[in-house]
Coordinates of C-alpha atoms and ligand atoms in Angstrom, one line a residue:
X1 CA 109.0 48.9 43.2
X2 CA 111.5 47.0 45.4
X3 CA 115.0 48.3 45.3
X4 CA 116.9 46.8 42.4
X5 CA 120.6 46.0 43.0
X6 CA 123.2 45.7 40.2
X7 CA 127.0 46.0 40.0
X8 CA 130.1 45.6 37.8
X9 CA 132.5 42.9 38.7
X10 CA 136.2 42.9 37.7
X11 CA 139.7 42.9 39.1
X12 CA 140.6 45.7 39.5
X13 CA 137.3 47.5 39.2
X14 CA 137.6 50.8 41.1
X15 CA 138.3 52.8 37.9
X16 CA 135.2 51.5 36.1
X17 CA 132.9 54.3 34.8
X18 CA 129.9 51.9 34.9
X19 CA 128.7 53.0 38.4
X20 CA 128.6 56.6 37.2
X21 CA 126.6 55.7 34.1
X22 CA 124.1 53.5 35.8
X23 CA 123.6 55.6 38.9
X24 CA 123.0 58.6 36.6
X25 CA 120.2 56.7 34.9
X26 CA 118.7 55.5 38.2
X27 CA 118.5 59.1 39.4
X28 CA 117.3 60.5 36.0
X29 CA 114.4 58.0 35.8
X30 CA 113.6 58.3 39.5
X31 CA 114.1 54.5 40.1
X32 CA 114.7 52.7 43.3
X33 CA 118.0 51.0 43.0
X34 CA 121.8 51.0 43.3
X35 CA 124.8 50.0 41.1
X36 CA 128.1 49.3 42.7
X37 CA 131.6 48.1 41.8
X38 CA 132.7 44.8 43.3
X39 CA 136.3 43.5 43.0
X40 CA 136.4 39.8 42.6
X41 CA 139.8 38.0 42.3
X42 CA 139.9 35.5 39.4
X43 CA 140.3 32.5 41.7
X44 CA 137.1 33.6 43.6
X45 CA 134.9 34.3 40.6
X46 CA 132.3 31.5 41.1
X47 CA 132.1 32.1 44.9
X48 CA 131.8 35.9 44.3
X49 CA 129.0 35.4 41.8
X50 CA 127.2 33.1 44.2
X51 CA 127.3 35.8 46.8
X52 CA 125.6 38.2 44.3
X53 CA 122.8 35.7 43.7
X54 CA 122.4 35.1 47.4
X55 CA 122.4 38.9 47.9
X56 CA 119.3 39.3 45.7
X57 CA 121.1 41.1 42.8
X58 CA 119.2 41.6 39.6
X59 CA 122.4 41.1 37.6
X60 CA 125.8 42.5 36.9
X61 CA 128.2 43.8 34.3
X62 CA 131.5 41.9 33.8
X63 CA 134.8 43.6 33.0
X64 CA 138.4 42.4 32.7
X65 CA 139.6 39.8 33.5
X66 CA 136.3 37.9 33.8
X67 CA 134.5 38.3 30.5
X68 CA 135.5 34.9 29.2
X69 CA 135.6 33.0 32.5
X70 CA 131.9 33.9 33.1
X71 CA 130.8 32.2 29.9
X72 CA 130.7 28.6 31.3
X73 CA 128.9 29.8 34.5
X74 CA 125.9 31.0 32.4
X75 CA 122.8 28.8 32.0
X76 CA 122.1 30.6 28.7
X77 CA 123.9 32.9 26.3
X78 CA 122.5 35.4 23.7
X79 CA 123.7 35.1 20.1
X80 CA 126.3 37.8 20.4
X81 CA 127.9 36.3 23.6
X82 CA 128.0 33.0 21.9
X83 CA 129.6 34.3 18.7
X84 CA 132.1 36.6 20.6
X85 CA 132.9 34.1 23.2
X86 CA 132.6 36.6 26.0
X87 CA 129.9 38.0 28.4
X88 CA 129.7 41.5 29.6
X89 CA 126.2 41.5 31.0
X90 CA 124.4 39.0 33.2
X91 CA 120.8 38.9 34.3
X92 CA 120.1 36.7 37.3
X93 CA 116.7 35.0 36.8
X94 CA 114.2 34.3 39.6
X95 CA 115.7 30.8 40.1
X96 CA 119.2 32.2 40.5
X97 CA 120.4 31.0 37.0
X98 CA 122.7 33.3 35.0
X99 CA 121.6 34.6 31.6
X100 CA 124.7 35.9 29.8
X101 CA 124.7 38.6 27.1
X102 CA 127.3 40.6 25.2
X103 CA 126.3 44.2 24.6
X104 CA 129.7 45.5 23.4
X105 CA 128.9 44.8 19.8
X106 CA 125.6 46.7 20.1
X107 CA 127.3 49.5 21.9
X108 CA 130.0 49.8 19.2
X109 CA 127.5 50.0 16.3
X110 CA 125.0 52.3 18.1
X111 CA 127.8 54.7 18.9
X112 CA 129.1 54.7 15.4
X113 CA 125.7 55.4 13.7
X114 CA 124.8 58.0 16.4
X115 CA 128.1 59.8 15.6
X116 CA 127.9 59.4 11.8
X117 CA 124.2 59.0 10.9
X118 CA 124.7 59.8 7.2
X119 CA 127.5 57.3 6.5
X120 CA 127.0 53.9 4.9
X121 CA 129.6 51.6 6.5
X122 CA 128.5 48.7 4.4
X123 CA 129.7 50.3 1.2
X124 CA 133.4 49.8 1.7
X125 CA 135.7 47.4 3.6
X126 CA 136.4 48.0 7.3
X127 CA 139.9 47.7 8.8
X128 CA 140.0 46.5 12.4
X129 CA 143.3 46.8 14.4
X130 CA 143.6 44.2 17.2
X131 CA 142.3 40.7 17.8
X132 CA 141.4 40.7 21.5
X133 CA 138.0 40.5 23.1
X134 CA 137.0 44.0 22.0
X135 CA 138.1 43.4 18.4
X136 CA 135.9 40.2 18.4
X137 CA 132.9 42.3 19.4
X138 CA 133.7 44.9 16.7
X139 CA 134.0 42.3 14.0
X140 CA 130.8 40.6 15.1
X141 CA 128.9 43.9 14.9
X142 CA 130.4 44.7 11.5
X143 CA 129.4 41.3 10.1
X144 CA 125.9 41.4 11.7
X145 CA 125.4 44.9 10.1
X146 CA 126.3 43.7 6.6
X147 CA 129.9 44.9 6.2
X148 CA 131.2 42.5 3.7
X149 CA 135.0 42.9 3.7
X150 CA 136.4 42.9 7.2
X151 CA 140.2 43.2 7.3
X152 CA 141.9 42.3 10.6
X153 CA 145.5 43.4 11.4
X154 CA 147.0 42.2 14.7
X155 CA 150.6 42.1 16.1
X156 CA 150.1 38.4 16.7
X157 CA 149.3 37.1 13.2
X158 CA 147.6 33.8 14.3
X159 CA 145.1 35.7 16.4
X160 CA 144.2 37.9 13.4
X161 CA 143.7 34.8 11.3
X162 CA 141.4 33.1 13.9
X163 CA 139.3 36.3 14.3
X164 CA 139.1 36.9 10.5
X165 CA 138.0 33.3 10.0
X166 CA 135.2 33.5 12.6
X167 CA 133.7 36.5 10.8
X168 CA 134.4 35.8 7.1
X169 CA 137.1 38.4 7.0
X170 CA 140.7 38.7 5.9
X171 CA 143.8 38.8 8.0
X172 CA 146.5 41.3 7.0
X173 CA 150.0 41.5 8.3
X174 CA 150.5 44.0 11.1
X175 CA 153.3 45.6 9.1
X176 CA 150.8 46.3 6.3
X177 CA 148.1 47.8 8.4
X178 CA 148.5 51.3 6.9
X179 CA 148.4 50.2 3.3
X180 CA 145.4 48.0 4.1
X181 CA 143.5 51.2 5.0
X182 CA 143.6 52.3 1.3
X183 CA 140.1 51.1 0.5
X184 CA 138.6 51.1 4.0
X185 CA 135.5 53.2 4.7
X186 CA 136.1 52.6 8.4
X187 CA 139.3 52.2 10.5
X188 CA 138.9 50.9 14.0
X189 CA 141.6 50.8 16.7
X190 CA 140.5 47.9 18.9
X191 CA 144.0 47.3 20.4
X192 CA 144.9 48.6 23.8
X193 CA 147.5 50.9 22.2
X194 CA 146.9 54.6 22.9
X195 CA 145.4 53.8 26.3
X196 CA 146.6 55.8 29.3
X197 CA 149.9 54.1 30.4
X198 CA 150.4 52.2 27.1
X199 CA 152.4 53.1 24.0
X200 CA 150.6 55.1 21.3
X201 CA 149.4 53.3 18.3
X202 CA 151.7 53.9 15.3
X203 CA 149.5 54.4 12.4
X204 CA 150.0 56.8 9.5
X205 CA 146.9 57.9 7.7
X206 CA 148.8 58.7 4.5
X207 CA 147.2 55.8 2.6
X208 CA 143.8 56.1 4.1
X209 CA 140.8 56.7 1.9
X210 CA 139.7 60.3 2.1
X211 CA 136.1 59.4 3.0
X212 CA 137.1 57.0 5.8
X213 CA 135.8 57.3 9.4
X214 CA 138.4 56.8 12.0
X215 CA 137.2 55.2 15.2
X216 CA 139.2 54.5 18.4
X217 CA 137.4 52.4 21.0
X218 CA 140.0 53.4 23.7
X219 CA 138.2 56.0 25.9
X220 CA 141.0 56.8 28.4
X221 CA 142.2 59.3 27.3
X222 CA 139.0 60.5 25.5
X223 CA 141.1 61.9 22.6
X224 CA 143.8 59.5 21.5
X225 CA 146.7 60.5 19.3
X226 CA 145.1 58.5 16.5
X227 CA 141.9 60.6 16.8
X228 CA 143.8 63.9 17.0
X229 CA 145.8 63.0 13.9
X230 CA 142.7 62.0 12.0
X231 CA 140.8 65.2 13.0
X232 CA 143.8 67.3 11.9
X233 CA 143.6 65.7 8.5
X234 CA 139.8 66.1 8.1
X235 CA 138.7 62.6 8.7
X236 CA 135.4 61.9 10.6
X237 CA 136.3 60.5 14.0
X238 CA 134.5 58.5 16.7
X239 CA 135.9 58.1 20.2
X240 CA 135.4 55.1 22.6
X241 CA 133.2 56.8 25.1
X242 CA 130.1 56.4 22.9
X243 CA 130.6 52.6 22.8
X244 CA 130.9 52.5 26.6
X245 CA 127.7 54.5 27.1
X246 CA 125.7 52.6 24.5
X247 CA 126.7 49.1 25.6
X248 CA 125.3 50.0 29.1
X249 CA 121.8 50.8 27.7
X250 CA 120.5 47.2 27.1
X251 CA 122.1 46.0 30.4
X252 CA 120.3 48.7 32.3
X253 CA 117.0 47.7 30.6
X254 CA 117.4 44.1 31.6
X255 CA 117.7 45.0 35.3
X256 CA 115.6 48.1 35.7
X257 CA 113.0 47.7 32.9
X258 CA 113.8 51.1 31.2
X259 CA 115.9 51.5 28.0
X260 CA 117.8 54.7 29.0
X261 CA 119.0 57.5 26.7
X262 CA 122.5 58.5 26.1
X263 CA 122.1 62.3 26.3
X264 CA 124.2 65.5 26.5
X265 CA 123.9 65.6 30.3
X266 CA 125.4 62.1 30.7
X267 CA 128.3 63.0 28.3
X268 CA 128.8 66.2 30.3
X269 CA 129.0 64.3 33.6
X270 CA 131.4 61.7 32.3
X271 CA 133.6 64.0 30.3
X272 CA 135.9 65.0 33.1
X273 CA 136.2 61.7 34.8
X274 CA 139.7 60.1 34.4
Ligands
LIG1 P1 142.8 42.4 24.9 O1 141.9 41.3 24.8 O2 143.9 42.4 26.0 O3 143.5 42.7 23.5 C1 144.5 43.7 23.4 C2 144.9 43.9 21.9 O4 145.9 44.9 21.8 C3 145.4 42.6 21.2 O5 145.0 42.6 19.9 C4 147.0 42.9 21.3 O6 147.7 42.3 20.3 C5 147.0 44.4 21.1 N1 148.2 45.0 21.6 C6 148.6 45.1 22.9 N2 149.8 45.6 23.0 C7 150.3 45.8 21.8 C8 151.5 46.3 21.2 N3 152.5 46.8 22.0 N4 151.6 46.4 19.9 C9 150.6 45.9 19.1 N5 149.4 45.4 19.5 C10 149.3 45.4 20.9 O7 142.0 43.8 25.3 P2 140.5 44.1 24.8 O8 139.6 43.7 25.9 O9 140.3 43.6 23.5 O10 140.5 45.7 24.9 C11 141.3 46.5 23.9 C12 141.0 48.0 24.1 O11 139.6 48.2 23.9 C13 141.3 48.5 25.5 O12 141.9 49.7 25.4 C14 139.9 48.7 26.1 O13 139.9 49.7 27.1 C15 139.1 49.0 24.9 N6 137.7 48.7 25.1 C16 136.8 49.7 25.0 C17 135.4 49.5 25.1 C18 134.5 50.6 25.0 O14 133.3 50.4 25.5 N7 134.8 51.7 24.4 C19 135.0 48.2 25.4 C20 135.9 47.1 25.5 C21 137.3 47.4 25.4 P3 148.3 40.8 20.5 O15 147.2 39.8 20.2 O16 149.4 40.7 19.6 O17 148.7 40.7 22.0

């Protein structure tokens, strides 16, 4: 098999964990290929992608700030990318046309059910904090999996309303986010609060339903204050690393032809990376 080349594009991109994940799988499955990290400034996006096509790349992942800007450059989009309005995975077809996909929603849901296989997340409402790109992927996944009541709380109220409308959910005021957790079977932090270098998320679990699962899609740090507080009170918790690992699986399959496994060895390898 000829060497398959793939990469993640972003700006900045040097802190991306994607090269570690994909190169781990290339080695594990004995494949001939490589996966790099390529910084492309926003004003050079189209030119940078043309260079990948000319360079014979099989495709690429897309990270901040390009996930929305790549959409109009794609010749086709899968249903998730269309509904979310963002692309995180591109396959370059033999004619050099870009096929756009969004695997974040898949990754979120797969990680959730892998961590909590016995929970029925469709039985109760879900509360999503945030209304950015990641929150859109989370809401799409919840809707697609049959969660009927999706509550969205976001600092900027209009964005919560737009997101809730897209996925048949309900916007709740940011100031009422804690009380809104009363009935929720799932609470998801999809804001950037709690990330390394950002403020912590202020969220008291005093009102939360005792059977709720608390999920934080932030993965740097691996254990956010929200997750620590939830664990200390006996809630089931799910961190953001699983979503990151699971969203990579279908992307890898599109380029390398193998649907790889997320296993303990991969978790072990990535655990200590900043
Ligand atoms: P984004 O589009 O920039 O959205 C950021 C969100 O955080 C918005 O809802 C924003 O509210 C909110 N926010 C920011 N600062 C805030 C503050 N001081 N108080 C209240 N809310 C605040 O970012 P994104 O792409 O959705 O990413 C969000 C997080 O998800 C990041 O930490 C990212 O690392 C993580 N993520 C994880 C994965 C994974 O695989 N685990 C995948 C994608 C993203 P406003 O609308 O009011 O600004």
